mmCIF file of C-alpha atoms in Angstrom:
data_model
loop_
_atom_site.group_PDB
_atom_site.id
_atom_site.type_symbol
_atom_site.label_atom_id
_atom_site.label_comp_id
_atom_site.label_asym_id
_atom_site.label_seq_id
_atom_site.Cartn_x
_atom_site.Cartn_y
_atom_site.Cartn_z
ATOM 1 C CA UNK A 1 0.000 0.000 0.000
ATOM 2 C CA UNK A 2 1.073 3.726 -0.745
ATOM 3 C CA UNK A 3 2.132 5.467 2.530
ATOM 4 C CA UNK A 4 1.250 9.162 1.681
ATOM 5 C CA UNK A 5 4.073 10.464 2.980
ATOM 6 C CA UNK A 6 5.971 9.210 -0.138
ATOM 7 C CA UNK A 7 3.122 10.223 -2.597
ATOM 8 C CA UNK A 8 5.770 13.093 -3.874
ATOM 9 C CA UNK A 9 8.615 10.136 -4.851
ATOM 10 C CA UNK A 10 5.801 7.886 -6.579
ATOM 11 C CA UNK A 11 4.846 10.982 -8.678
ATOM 12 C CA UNK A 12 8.176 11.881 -9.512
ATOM 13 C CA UNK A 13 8.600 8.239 -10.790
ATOM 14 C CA UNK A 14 5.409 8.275 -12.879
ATOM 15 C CA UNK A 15 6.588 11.321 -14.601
ATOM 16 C CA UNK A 16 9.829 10.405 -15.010
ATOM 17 C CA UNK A 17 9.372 7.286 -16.032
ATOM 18 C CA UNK A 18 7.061 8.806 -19.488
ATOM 19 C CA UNK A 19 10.294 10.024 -20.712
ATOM 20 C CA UNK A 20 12.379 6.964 -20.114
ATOM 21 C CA UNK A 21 9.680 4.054 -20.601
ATOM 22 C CA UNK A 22 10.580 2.219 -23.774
ATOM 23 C CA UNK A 23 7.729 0.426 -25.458
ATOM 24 C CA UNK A 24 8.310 -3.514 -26.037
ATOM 25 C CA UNK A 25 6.638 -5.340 -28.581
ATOM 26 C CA UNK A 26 9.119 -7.959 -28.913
ATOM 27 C CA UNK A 27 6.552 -10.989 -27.503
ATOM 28 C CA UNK A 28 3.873 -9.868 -29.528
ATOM 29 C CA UNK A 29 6.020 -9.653 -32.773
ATOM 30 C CA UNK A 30 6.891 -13.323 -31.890
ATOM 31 C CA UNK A 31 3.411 -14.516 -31.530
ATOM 32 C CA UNK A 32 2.128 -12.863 -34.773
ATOM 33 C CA UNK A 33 5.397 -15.033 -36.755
ATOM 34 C CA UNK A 34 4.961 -17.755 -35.211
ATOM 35 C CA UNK A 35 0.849 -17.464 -36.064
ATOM 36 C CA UNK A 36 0.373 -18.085 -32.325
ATOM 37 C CA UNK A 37 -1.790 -15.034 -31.720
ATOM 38 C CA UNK A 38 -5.535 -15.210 -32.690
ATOM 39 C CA UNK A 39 -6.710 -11.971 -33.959
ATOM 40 C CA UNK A 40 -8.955 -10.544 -36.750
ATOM 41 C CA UNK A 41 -6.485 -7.694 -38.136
ATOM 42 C CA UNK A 42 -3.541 -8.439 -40.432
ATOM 43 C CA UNK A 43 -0.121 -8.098 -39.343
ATOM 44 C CA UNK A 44 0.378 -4.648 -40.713
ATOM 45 C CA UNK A 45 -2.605 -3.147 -38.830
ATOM 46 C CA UNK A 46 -1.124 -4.652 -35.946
ATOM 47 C CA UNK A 47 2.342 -3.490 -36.231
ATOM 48 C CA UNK A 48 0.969 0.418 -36.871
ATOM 49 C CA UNK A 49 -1.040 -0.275 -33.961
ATOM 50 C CA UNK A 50 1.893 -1.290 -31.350
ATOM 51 C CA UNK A 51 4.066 1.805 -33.105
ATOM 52 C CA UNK A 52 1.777 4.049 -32.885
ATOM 53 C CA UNK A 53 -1.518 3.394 -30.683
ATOM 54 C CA UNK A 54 -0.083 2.080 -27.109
ATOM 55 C CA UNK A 55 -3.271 3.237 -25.759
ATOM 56 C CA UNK A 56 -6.796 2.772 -25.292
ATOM 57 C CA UNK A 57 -9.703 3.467 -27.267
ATOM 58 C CA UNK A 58 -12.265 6.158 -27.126
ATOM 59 C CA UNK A 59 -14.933 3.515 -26.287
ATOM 60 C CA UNK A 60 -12.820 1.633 -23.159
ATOM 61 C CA UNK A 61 -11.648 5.363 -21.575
ATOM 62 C CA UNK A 62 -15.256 6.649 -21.749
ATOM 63 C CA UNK A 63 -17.044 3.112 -20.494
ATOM 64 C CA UNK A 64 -13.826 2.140 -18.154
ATOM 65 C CA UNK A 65 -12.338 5.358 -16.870
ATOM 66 C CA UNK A 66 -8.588 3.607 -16.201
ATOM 67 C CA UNK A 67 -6.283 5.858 -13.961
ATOM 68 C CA UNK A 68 -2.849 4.045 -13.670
ATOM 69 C CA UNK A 69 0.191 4.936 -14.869
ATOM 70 C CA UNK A 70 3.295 2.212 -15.675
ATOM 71 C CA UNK A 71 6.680 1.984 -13.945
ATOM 72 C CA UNK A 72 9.814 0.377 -15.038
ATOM 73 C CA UNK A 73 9.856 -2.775 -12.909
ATOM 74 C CA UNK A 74 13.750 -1.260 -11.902
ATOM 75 C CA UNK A 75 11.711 2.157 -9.970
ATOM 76 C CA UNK A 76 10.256 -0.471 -7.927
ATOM 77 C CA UNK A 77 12.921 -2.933 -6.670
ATOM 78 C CA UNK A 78 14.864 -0.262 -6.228
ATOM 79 C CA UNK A 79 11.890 1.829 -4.632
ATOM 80 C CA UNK A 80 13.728 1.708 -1.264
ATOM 81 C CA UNK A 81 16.685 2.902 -2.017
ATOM 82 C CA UNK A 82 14.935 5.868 -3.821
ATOM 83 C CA UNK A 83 13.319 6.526 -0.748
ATOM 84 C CA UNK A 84 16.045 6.940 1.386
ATOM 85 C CA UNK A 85 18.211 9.297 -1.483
ATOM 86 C CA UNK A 86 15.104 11.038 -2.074
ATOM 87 C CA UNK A 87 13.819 11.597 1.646
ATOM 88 C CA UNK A 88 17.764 13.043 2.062
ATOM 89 C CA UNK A 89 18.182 15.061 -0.412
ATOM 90 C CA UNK A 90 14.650 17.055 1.312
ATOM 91 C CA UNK A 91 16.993 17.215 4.733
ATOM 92 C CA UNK A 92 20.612 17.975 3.705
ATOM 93 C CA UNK A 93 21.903 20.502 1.402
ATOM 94 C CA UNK A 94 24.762 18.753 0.042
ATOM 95 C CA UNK A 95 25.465 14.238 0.087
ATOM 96 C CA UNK A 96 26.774 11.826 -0.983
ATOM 97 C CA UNK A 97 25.697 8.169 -2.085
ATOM 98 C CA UNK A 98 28.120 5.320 -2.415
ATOM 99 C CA UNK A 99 27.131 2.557 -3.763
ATOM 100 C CA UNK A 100 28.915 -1.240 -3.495
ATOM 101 C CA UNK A 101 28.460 -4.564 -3.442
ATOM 102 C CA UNK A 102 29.035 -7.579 -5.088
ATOM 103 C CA UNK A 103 29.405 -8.008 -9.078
ATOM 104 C CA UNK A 104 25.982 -8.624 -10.905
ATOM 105 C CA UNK A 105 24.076 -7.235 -7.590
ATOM 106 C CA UNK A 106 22.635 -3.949 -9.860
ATOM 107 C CA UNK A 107 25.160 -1.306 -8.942
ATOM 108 C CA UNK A 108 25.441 0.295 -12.576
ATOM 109 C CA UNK A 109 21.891 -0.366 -13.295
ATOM 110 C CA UNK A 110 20.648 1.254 -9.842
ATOM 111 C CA UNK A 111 23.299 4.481 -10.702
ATOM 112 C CA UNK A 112 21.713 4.616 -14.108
ATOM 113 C CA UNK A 113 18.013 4.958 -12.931
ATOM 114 C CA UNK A 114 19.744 7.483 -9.555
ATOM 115 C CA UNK A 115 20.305 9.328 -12.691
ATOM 116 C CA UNK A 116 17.087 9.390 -14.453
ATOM 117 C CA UNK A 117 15.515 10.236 -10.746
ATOM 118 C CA UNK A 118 17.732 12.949 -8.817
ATOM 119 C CA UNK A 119 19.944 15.732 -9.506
ATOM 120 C CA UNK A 120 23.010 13.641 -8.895
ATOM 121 C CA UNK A 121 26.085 12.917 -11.082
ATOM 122 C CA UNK A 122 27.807 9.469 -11.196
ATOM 123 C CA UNK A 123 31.186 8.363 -10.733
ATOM 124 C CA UNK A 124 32.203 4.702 -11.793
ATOM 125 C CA UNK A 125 34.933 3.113 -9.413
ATOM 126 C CA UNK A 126 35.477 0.857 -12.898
ATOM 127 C CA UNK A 127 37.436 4.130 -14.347
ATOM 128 C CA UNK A 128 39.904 3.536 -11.583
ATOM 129 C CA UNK A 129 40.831 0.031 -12.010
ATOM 130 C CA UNK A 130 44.802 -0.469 -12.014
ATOM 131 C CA UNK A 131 47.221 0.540 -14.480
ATOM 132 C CA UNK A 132 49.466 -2.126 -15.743
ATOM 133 C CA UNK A 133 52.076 -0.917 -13.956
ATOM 134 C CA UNK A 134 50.647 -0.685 -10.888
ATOM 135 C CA UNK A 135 49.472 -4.294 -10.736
ATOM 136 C CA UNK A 136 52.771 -5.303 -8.621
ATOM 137 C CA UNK A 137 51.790 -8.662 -6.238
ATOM 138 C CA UNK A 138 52.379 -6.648 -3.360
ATOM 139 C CA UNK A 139 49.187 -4.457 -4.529
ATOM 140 C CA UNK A 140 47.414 -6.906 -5.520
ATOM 141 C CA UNK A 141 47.391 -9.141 -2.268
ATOM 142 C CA UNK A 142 45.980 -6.559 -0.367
ATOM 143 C CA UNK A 143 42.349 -6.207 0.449
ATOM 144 C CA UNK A 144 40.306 -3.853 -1.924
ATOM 145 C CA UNK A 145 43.811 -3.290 -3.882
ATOM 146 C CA UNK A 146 42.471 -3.962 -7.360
ATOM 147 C CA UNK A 147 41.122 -0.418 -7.398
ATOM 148 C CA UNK A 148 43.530 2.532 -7.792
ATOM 149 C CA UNK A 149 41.553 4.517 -4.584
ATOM 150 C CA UNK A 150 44.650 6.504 -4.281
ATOM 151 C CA UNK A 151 43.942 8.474 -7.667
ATOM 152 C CA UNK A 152 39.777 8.208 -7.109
ATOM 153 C CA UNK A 153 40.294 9.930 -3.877
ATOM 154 C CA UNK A 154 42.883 12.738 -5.189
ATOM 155 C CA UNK A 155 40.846 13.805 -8.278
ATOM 156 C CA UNK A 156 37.198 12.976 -7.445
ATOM 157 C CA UNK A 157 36.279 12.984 -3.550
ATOM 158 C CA UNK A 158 39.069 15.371 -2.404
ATOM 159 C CA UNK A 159 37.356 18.093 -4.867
ATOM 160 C CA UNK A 160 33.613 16.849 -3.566
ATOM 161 C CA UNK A 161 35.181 17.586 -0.106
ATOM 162 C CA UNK A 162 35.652 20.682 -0.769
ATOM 163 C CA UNK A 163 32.681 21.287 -3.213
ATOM 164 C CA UNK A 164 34.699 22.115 -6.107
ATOM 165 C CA UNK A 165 34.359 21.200 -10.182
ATOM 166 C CA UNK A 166 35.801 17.886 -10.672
ATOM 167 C CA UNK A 167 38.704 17.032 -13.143
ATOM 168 C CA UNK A 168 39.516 13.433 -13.601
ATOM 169 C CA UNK A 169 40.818 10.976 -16.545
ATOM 170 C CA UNK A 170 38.943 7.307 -16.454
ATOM 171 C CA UNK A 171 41.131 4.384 -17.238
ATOM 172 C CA UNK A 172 40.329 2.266 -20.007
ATOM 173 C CA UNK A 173 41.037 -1.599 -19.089
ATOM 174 C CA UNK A 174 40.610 -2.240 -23.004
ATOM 175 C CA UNK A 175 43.154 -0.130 -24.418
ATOM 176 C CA UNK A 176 45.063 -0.224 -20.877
ATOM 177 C CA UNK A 177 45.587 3.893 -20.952
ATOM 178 C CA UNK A 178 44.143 6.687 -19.091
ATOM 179 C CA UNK A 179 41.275 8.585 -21.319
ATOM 180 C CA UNK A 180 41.003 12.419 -21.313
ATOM 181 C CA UNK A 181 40.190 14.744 -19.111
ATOM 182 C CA UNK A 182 36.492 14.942 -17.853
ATOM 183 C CA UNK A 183 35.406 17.845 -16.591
ATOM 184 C CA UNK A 184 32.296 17.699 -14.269
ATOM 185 C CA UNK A 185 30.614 20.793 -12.495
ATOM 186 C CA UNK A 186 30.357 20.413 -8.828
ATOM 187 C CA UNK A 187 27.108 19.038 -8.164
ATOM 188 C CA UNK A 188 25.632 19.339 -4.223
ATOM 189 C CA UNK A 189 24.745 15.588 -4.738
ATOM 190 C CA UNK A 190 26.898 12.759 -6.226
ATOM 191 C CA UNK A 191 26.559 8.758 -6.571
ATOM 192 C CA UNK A 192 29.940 6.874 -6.420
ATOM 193 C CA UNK A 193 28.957 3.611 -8.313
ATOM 194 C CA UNK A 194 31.058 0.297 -8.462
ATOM 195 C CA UNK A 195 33.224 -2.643 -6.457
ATOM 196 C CA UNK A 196 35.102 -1.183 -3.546
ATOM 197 C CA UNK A 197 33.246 2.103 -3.266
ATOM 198 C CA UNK A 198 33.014 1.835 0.260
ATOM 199 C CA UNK A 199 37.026 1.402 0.659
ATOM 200 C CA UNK A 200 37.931 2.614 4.054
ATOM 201 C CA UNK A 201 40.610 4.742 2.480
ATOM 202 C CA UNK A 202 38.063 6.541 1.528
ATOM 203 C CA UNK A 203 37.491 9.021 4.598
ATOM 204 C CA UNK A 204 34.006 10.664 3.156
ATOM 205 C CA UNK A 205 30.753 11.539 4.765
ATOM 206 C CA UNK A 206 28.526 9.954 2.780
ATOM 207 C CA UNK A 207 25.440 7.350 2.500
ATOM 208 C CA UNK A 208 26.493 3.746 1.986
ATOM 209 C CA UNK A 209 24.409 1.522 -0.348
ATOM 210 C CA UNK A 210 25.435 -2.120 -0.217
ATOM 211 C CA UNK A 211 23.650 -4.608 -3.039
ATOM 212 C CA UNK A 212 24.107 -8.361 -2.934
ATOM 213 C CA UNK A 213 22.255 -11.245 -4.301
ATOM 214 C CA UNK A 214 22.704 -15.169 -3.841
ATOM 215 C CA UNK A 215 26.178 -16.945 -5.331
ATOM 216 C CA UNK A 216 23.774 -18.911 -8.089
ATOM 217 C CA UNK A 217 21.857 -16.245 -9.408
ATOM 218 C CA UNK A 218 25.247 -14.124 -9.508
ATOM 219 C CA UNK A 219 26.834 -16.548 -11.338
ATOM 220 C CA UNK A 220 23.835 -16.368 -13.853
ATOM 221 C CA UNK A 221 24.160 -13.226 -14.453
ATOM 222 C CA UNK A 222 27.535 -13.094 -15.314
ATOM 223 C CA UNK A 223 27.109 -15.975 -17.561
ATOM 224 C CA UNK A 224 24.508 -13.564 -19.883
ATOM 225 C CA UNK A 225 26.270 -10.467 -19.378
ATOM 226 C CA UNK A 226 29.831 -11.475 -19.691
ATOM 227 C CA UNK A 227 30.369 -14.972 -20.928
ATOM 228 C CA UNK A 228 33.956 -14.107 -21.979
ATOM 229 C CA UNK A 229 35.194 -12.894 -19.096
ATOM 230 C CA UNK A 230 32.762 -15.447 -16.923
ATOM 231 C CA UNK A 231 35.770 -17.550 -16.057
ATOM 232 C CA UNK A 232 37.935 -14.623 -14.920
ATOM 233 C CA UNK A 233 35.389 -13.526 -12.603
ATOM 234 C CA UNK A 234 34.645 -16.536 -10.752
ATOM 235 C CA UNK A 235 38.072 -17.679 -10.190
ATOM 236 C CA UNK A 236 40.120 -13.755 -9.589
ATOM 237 C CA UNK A 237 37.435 -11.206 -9.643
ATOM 238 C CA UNK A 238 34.955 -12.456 -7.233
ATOM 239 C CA UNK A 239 37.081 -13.500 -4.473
ATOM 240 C CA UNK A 240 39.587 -10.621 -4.691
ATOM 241 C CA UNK A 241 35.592 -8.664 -3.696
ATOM 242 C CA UNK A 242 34.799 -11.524 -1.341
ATOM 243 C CA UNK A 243 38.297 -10.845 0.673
ATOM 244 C CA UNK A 244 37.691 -7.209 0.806
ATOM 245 C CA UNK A 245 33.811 -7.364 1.211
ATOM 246 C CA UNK A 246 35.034 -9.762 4.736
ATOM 247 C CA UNK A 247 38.242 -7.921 5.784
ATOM 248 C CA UNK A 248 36.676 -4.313 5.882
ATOM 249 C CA UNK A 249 33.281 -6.310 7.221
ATOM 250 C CA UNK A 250 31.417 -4.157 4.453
ATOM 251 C CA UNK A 251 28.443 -5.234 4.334
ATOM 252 C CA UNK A 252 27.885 -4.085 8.149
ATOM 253 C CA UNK A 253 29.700 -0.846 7.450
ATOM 254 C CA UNK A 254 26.492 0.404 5.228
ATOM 255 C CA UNK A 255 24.011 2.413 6.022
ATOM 256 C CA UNK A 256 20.901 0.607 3.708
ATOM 257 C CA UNK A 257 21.658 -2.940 2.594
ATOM 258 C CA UNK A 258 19.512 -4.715 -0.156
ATOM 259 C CA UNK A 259 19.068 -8.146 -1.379
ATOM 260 C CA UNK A 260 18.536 -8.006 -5.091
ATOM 261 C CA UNK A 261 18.353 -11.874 -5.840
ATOM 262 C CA UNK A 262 14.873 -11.718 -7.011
ATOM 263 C CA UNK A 263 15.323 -8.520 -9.057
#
């Protein structure tokens, strides 16, 4: 049930979500080829229809009188979170979110809709991944050391510290070389996105997020989104995450924790 008190976020996601609901007309398209779908108009009329008709008639507004609108099924399994960024950002003049977890948990996707929701700007902790160079075993046996949170916290959170424009070069892992210069104007509220985001090097005053679904329904997820690099996360990726996620203890450092198995 609605709680009125959170009537303003709900209407902020219905109207938000007109200008970033796509229409999907895959399933249908696949009934009408396959000649699974029992209907009286011909394929054209029904393709002009789902272009350019995704309403309802004259006839069923006038007899039926619908009054619903349709979300994204991401506004609402993420509706909590939104709740506690958007219920903040009412109280304090200036935060910041940071969100981490483990891999295939919904970090990037839950910084993309952040985006489409709140005045925030994103930073990706993947633009800070080591340099070639840098990758000495030393570094990499430590906890959290895959990330370079030396450089993240020099050119991105020093200048939020002191709420100025930010100036920082991403990494590229695929062409192993530092990108140029993005400029970013300071922005009261910012999102830090990605693995290790809530690296206690990191001595901000901010909100920490912390996703994590089950081990099998990770692993699924990486096998559809990555199947290439599937191997490489299960055997050096995830556990270099699981040794910092249970060195630092975390998960019972943040401030909101989800479980986003069923997402």
């Amino acid at each position: 049930m609605m709680k009125e008190r959170d009537l303003s976020l709900w209407n902020h996601m219905f109207v938000t979500a007109t200008k970033h609901i796509k229409k999907d007309v895959s399933l249908v398209r696949a009934l009408i080829e396959k000649n699974e779908l029992s209907t009286y108009f011909s394929t054209a009329q029904i393709e002009d229809a789902l272009e350019n008709s995704m309403h309802h008639s004259v006839a069923y507004a006038n007899a039926y009188h619908p009054h619903y609108r349709i979300l994204p099924k991401v506004y609402v399994d993420f509706f909590p979170v939104y709740k506690q960024i958007h219920d903040t950002l009412h109280k304090q003049a200036h935060a910041c979110f940071m969100i981490d977890g483990c891999c295939a948990s919904g970090k990037s996707t839950l910084a993309h809709t952040l985006a489409q929701l709140f005045p925030v700007h994103i930073f990706h902790m993947d633009d800070y991944f080591l340099r070639p160079e840098q990758k000495s075993g030393e570094r990499l046996s430590k906890p959290g050391g895959n990330v370079d949170y030396e450089r993240f916290d020099k050119e991105i959170l020093s200048s939020l510290r002191h709420q100025k424009d930010v100036i920082y070069q991403p990494y590229d892992c695929m062409s192993q070389s530092l990108k140029e210069e993005v400029k970013v104007k300071y922005s009261p509220y910012s999102v830090i996105e990605g693995s290790y985001a809530h690296h206690p090097y990191f001595q901000m005053d901010a909100i920490k997020i912390f996703l994590y679904c089950e081990r099998e329904v990770q692993l699924q997820r990486l096998k559809q989104r990555s199947p290439n690099l599937y191997e490489r996360f299960v055997h050096e990726w995830i556990p270099m995450e699981n040794t910092y996620f249970e060195t630092f203890d975390i998960r019972n450092q943040a401030d909101f924790i989800l479980d986003t198995t069923t997402f």
